[in-house]
Coordinates of C-alpha atoms in Angstrom, one line a residue:
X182 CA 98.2 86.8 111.7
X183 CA 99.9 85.3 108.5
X184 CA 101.1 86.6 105.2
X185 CA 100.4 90.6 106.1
X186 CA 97.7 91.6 103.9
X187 CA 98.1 94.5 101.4
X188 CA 96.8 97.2 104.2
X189 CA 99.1 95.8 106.6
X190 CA 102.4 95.4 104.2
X191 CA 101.6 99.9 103.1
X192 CA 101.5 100.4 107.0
X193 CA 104.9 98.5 107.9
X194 CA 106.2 99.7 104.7
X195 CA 105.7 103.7 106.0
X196 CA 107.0 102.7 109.1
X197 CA 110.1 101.0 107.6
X198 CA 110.8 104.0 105.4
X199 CA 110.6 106.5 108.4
X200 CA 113.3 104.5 110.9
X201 CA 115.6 104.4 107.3
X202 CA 115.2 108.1 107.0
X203 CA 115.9 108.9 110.9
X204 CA 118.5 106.6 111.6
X205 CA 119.7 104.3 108.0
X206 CA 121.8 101.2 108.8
X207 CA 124.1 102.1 111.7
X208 CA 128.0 102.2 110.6
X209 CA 128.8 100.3 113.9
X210 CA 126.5 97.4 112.9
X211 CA 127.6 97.5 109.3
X212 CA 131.7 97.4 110.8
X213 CA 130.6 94.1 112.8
X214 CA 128.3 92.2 110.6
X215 CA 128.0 93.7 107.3
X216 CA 124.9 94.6 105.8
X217 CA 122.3 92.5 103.8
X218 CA 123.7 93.6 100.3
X219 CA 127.1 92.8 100.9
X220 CA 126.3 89.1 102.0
X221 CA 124.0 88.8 98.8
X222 CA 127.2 90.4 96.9
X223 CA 129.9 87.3 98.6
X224 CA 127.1 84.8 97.1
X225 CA 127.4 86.7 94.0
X226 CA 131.2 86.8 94.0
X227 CA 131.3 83.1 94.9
X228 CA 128.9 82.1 92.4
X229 CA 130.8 83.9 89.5
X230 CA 134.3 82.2 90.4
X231 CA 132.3 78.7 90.5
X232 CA 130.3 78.9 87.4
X233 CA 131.9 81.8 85.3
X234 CA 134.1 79.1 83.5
X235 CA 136.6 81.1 81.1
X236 CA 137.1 79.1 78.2
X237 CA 133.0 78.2 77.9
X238 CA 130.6 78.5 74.9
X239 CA 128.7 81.9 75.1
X240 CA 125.7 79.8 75.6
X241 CA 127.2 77.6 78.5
X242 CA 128.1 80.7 80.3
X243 CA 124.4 82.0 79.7
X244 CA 123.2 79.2 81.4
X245 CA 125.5 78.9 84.2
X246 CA 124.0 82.7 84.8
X247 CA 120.3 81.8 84.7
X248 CA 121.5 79.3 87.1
X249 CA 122.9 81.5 89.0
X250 CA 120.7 83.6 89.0
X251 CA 118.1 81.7 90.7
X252 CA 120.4 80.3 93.0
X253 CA 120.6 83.6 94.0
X254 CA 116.9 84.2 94.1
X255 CA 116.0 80.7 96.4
X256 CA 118.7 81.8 98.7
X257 CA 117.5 85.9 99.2
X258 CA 113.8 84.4 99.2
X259 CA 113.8 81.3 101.5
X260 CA 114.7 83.0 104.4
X261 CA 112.7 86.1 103.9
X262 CA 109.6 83.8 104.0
X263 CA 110.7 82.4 107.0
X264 CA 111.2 85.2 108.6
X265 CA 108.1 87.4 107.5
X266 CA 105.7 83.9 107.9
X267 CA 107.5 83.9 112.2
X268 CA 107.4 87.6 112.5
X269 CA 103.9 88.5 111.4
X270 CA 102.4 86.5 114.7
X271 CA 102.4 89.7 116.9
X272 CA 103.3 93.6 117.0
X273 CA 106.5 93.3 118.6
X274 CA 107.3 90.7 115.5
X275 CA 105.9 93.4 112.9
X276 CA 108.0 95.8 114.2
X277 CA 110.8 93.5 114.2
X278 CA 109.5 93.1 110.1
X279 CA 109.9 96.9 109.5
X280 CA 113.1 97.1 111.4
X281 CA 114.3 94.4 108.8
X282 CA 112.5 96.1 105.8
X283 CA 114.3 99.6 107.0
X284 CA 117.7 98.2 106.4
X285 CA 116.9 97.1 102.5
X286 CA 115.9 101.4 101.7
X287 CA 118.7 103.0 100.8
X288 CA 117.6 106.6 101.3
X289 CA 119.2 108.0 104.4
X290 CA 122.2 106.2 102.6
X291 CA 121.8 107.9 99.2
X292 CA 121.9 111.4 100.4
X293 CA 124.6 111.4 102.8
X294 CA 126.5 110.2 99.9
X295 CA 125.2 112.7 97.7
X296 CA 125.4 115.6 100.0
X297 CA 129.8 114.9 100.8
X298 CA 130.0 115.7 96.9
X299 CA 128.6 118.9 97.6
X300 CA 130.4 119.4 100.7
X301 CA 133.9 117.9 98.8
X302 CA 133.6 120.6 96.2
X303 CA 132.4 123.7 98.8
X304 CA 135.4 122.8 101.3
X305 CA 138.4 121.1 99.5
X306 CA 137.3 122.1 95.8
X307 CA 137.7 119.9 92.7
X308 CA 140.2 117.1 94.0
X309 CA 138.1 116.5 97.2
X310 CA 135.3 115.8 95.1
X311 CA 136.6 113.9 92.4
X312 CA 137.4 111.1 95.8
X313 CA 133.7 112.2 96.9
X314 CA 132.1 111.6 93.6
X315 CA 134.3 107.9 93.1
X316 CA 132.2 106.4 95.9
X317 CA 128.8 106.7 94.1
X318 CA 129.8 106.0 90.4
X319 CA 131.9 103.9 88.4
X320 CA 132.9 106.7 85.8
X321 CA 137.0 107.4 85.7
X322 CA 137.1 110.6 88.2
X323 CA 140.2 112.5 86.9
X324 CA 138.6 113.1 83.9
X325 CA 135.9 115.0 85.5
X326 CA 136.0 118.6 85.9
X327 CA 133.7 120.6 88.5
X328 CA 130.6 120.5 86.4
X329 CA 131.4 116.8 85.7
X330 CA 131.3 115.6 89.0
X331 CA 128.1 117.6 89.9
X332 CA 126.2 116.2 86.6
X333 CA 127.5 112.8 87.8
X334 CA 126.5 112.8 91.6
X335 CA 123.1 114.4 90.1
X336 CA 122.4 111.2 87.4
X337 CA 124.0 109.0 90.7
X338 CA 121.1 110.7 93.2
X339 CA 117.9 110.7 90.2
X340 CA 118.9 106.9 89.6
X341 CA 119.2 105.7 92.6
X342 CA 116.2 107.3 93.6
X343 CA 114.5 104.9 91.8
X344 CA 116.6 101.8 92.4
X345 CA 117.8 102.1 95.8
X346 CA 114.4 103.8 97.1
X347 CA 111.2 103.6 95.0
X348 CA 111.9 100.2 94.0
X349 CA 112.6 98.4 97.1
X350 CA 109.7 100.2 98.4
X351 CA 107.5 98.9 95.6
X352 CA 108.3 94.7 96.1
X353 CA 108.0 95.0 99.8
X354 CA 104.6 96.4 98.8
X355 CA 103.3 94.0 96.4
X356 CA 105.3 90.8 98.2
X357 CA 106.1 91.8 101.2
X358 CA 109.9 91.2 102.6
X359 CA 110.6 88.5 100.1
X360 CA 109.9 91.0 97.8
X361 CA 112.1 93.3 98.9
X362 CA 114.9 91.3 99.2
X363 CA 114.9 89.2 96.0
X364 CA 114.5 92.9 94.2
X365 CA 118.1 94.0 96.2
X366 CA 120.0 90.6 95.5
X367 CA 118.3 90.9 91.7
X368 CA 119.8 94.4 91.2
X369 CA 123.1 93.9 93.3
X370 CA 123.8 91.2 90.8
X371 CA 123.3 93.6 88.0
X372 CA 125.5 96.1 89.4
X373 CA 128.4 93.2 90.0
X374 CA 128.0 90.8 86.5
X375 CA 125.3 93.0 84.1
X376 CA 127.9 94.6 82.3
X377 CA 128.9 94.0 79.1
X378 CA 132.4 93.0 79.6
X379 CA 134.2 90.4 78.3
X380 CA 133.8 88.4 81.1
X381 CA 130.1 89.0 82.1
X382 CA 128.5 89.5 78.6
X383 CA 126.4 85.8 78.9
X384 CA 127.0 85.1 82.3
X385 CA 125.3 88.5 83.8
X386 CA 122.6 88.3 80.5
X387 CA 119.8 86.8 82.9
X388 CA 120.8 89.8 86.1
X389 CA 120.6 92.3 83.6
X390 CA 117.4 91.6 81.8
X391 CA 115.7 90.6 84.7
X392 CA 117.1 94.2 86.5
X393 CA 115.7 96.1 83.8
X394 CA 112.3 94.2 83.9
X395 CA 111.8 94.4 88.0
X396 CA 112.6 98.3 87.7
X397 CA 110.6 99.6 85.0
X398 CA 107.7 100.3 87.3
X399 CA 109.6 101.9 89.8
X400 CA 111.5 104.1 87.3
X401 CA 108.3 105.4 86.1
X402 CA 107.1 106.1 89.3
X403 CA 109.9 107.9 90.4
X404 CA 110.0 110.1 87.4
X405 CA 106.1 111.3 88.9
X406 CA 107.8 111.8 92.4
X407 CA 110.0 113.8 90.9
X408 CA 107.3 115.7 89.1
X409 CA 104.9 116.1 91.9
X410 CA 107.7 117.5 94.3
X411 CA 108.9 120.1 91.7
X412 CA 105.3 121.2 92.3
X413 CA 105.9 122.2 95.5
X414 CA 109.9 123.1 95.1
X415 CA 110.3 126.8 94.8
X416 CA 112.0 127.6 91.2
X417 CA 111.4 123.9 89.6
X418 CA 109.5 123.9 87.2
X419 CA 107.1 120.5 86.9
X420 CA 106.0 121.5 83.3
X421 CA 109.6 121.2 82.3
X422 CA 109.9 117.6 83.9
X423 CA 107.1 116.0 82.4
X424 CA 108.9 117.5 78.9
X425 CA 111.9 116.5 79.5
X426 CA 110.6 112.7 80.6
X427 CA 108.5 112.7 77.2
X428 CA 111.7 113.7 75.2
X429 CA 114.5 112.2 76.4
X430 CA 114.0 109.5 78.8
X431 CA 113.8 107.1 75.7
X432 CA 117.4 108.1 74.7
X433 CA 119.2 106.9 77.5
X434 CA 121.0 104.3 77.4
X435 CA 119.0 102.3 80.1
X436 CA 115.1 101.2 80.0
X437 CA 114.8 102.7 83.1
X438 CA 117.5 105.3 84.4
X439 CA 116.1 108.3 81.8
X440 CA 113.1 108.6 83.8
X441 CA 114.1 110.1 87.4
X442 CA 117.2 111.5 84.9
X443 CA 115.1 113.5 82.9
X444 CA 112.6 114.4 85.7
X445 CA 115.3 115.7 87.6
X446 CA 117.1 117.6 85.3
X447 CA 113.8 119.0 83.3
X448 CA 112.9 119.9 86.8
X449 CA 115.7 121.9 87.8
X450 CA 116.8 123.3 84.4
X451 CA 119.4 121.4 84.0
X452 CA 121.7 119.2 81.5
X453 CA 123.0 116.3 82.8
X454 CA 124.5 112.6 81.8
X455 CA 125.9 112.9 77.9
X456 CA 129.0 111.7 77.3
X457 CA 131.6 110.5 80.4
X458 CA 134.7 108.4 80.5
X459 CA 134.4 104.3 82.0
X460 CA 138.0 102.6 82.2
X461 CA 139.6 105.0 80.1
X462 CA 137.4 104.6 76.8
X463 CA 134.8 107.5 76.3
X464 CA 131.4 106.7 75.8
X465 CA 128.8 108.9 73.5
X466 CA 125.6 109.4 75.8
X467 CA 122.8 111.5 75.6
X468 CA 122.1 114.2 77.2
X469 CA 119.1 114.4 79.7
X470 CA 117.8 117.2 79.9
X471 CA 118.1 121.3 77.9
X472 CA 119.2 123.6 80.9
X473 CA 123.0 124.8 82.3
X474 CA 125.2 122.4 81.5
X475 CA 128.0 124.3 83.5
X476 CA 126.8 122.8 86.9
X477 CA 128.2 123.7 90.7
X478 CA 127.7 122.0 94.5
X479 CA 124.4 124.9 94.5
X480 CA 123.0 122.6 91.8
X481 CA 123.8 119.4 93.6
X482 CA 122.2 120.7 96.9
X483 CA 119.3 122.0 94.7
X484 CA 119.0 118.2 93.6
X485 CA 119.1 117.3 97.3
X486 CA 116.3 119.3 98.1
X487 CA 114.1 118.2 95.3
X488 CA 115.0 114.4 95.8
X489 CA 113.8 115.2 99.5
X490 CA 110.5 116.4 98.6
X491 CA 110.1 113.5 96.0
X492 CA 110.6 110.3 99.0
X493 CA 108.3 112.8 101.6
X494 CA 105.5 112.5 98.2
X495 CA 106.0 109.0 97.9
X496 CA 106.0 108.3 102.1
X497 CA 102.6 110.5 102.2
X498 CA 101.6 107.9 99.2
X499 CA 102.1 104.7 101.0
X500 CA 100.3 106.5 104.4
X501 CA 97.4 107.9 102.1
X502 CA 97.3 104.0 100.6
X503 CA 97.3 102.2 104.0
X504 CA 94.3 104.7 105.1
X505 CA 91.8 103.6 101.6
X506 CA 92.3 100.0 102.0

């Protein structure tokens, strides 16, 4: 064996996808050595304090970014070569590959996290999930009220969807686990310098465009998951998705996020996103979605369920794949 073929890549990929969803990354593993994304975010961190010069042109810093950047890329990528060219020798080393490949899915991950807003608001009410809801967005908490933090772990759940699951899933399918991981250490740096903040407005300019670029496919595809699992979700309504994608997905105020945003909430009946406070300074969002705005824990576990259905659609999609090739 070599490179895995295409076949080969959809099959370790669905087996990859079903250890993340019975066991995710163990807490005792991630206590010892971390996890995967925190080493690429020290490199990150690292590479900002070196090259992030305050005082620099706009156009220096720009550069130093780009450079960055694929600093970034040759050290995520090198190794996963490496690794995937020494692994893909034998079954025990494919299986090895999907163990690794499990631990870069964040879906398990996602909806625990999810799910303790619900549980926050249902057992220790608004304060418990205003801490709940600050581990999954960076949106000031206390000026959330009840429906506030539900529309915010819902827009947290739809967008991760796409970014911590279907994308991920995506790369490791079309290049394997180099892939996979250059996608991770590409949107970890967005997440940590894309923002436009004084500091990071040209340095994270190459993270973020090249973020936006690597997830439009998934976004899209996630918005159908979405879609197809409302099909099959009792009281969503699939019709209203595909509406709701059509109309407001181009109003938000990413490329990308509007799409499993709008699915969601067109699917469920909801209104979600809109405006929401960041550091104190209140920005004017739009709204995804037409439904109850006035949203509860019921609507979050609702979003749970439907999320659910939406990675089983895409599992039986990779499965169904690997079979036709």
């Amino acid at each position: 064996m070599t490179f895995p073929d295409l076949s080969l890549r959809l099959g370790l990929l669905a087996a990859a996808l079903l250890i993340d969803a019975a066991a995710g990354y163990p807490q005792a593993l991630y206590r010892r050595i971390g996890h995967p994304v925190t080493w690429i975010g020290a490199l990150i961190s690292r590479l900002d304090r070196s090259l992030n010069i305050e005082g620099q042109a706009f156009g220096w810093r720009k550069t130093a970014g780009v450079v960055a950047l694929l600093v970034l890329l040759a050290v995520a990528i090198a190794p996963a070569l490496l690794m995937q060219y020494a692994l893909a020798v034998s079954w025990p080393g494919l299986a090895a590959l999907a163990l690794l490949a499990s631990t870069l899915s964040a879906a398990r991950s996602l909806d625990t996290h999810v799910a303790a807003v619900a549980t926050a608001l249902e057992t220790g009410g608004l304060p418990a999930g205003r801490t709940a809801v600050s581990q999954i967005v960076g949106r000031d908490p206390d000026a959330l009220d009840e429906a506030g933090v539900c529309r915010a772990a819902i827009e947290s759940l739809a967008e991760n969807f796409s970014d911590g699951v279907i994308a991920p899933a995506l790369w490791f399918a079309v290049f394997g686990l180099p892939g996979m991981l250059a996608y991770k250490a590409i949107n970890t740096a967005d997440s940590m310098i894309g923002h436009r903040t004084p500091r990071h407005e040209a340095f994270g300019w190459a993270a973020a465009r090249l973020d936006d670029l690597v997830n439009l496919p998934a976004s899209r595809l996630s918005g159908l998951l979405l879609t197809l699992a409302a099909c099959v979700m009792p009281g969503a309504s699939p019709r209203n998705a595909m509406r709701s994608i059509f109309r407001d997905a181009s109003k938000h105020r990413s490329p990308n996020a509007g799409w499993p945003e709008a699915a969601m909430a067109g699917a469920l009946g909801l209104k979600i996103a809109g405006p929401r406070a960041y550091h104190g300074a209140m920005g004017d969002f739009a709204y995804m979605g037409d439904g109850r705005a006035e949203l509860t824990a019921a609507d979050i576990r609702r979003s749970l369920t439907l999320y659910r259905l939406a990675v089983a659609a895409g599992w039986f999609a990779v499965v169904a794949a690997a079979a036709l090739m």
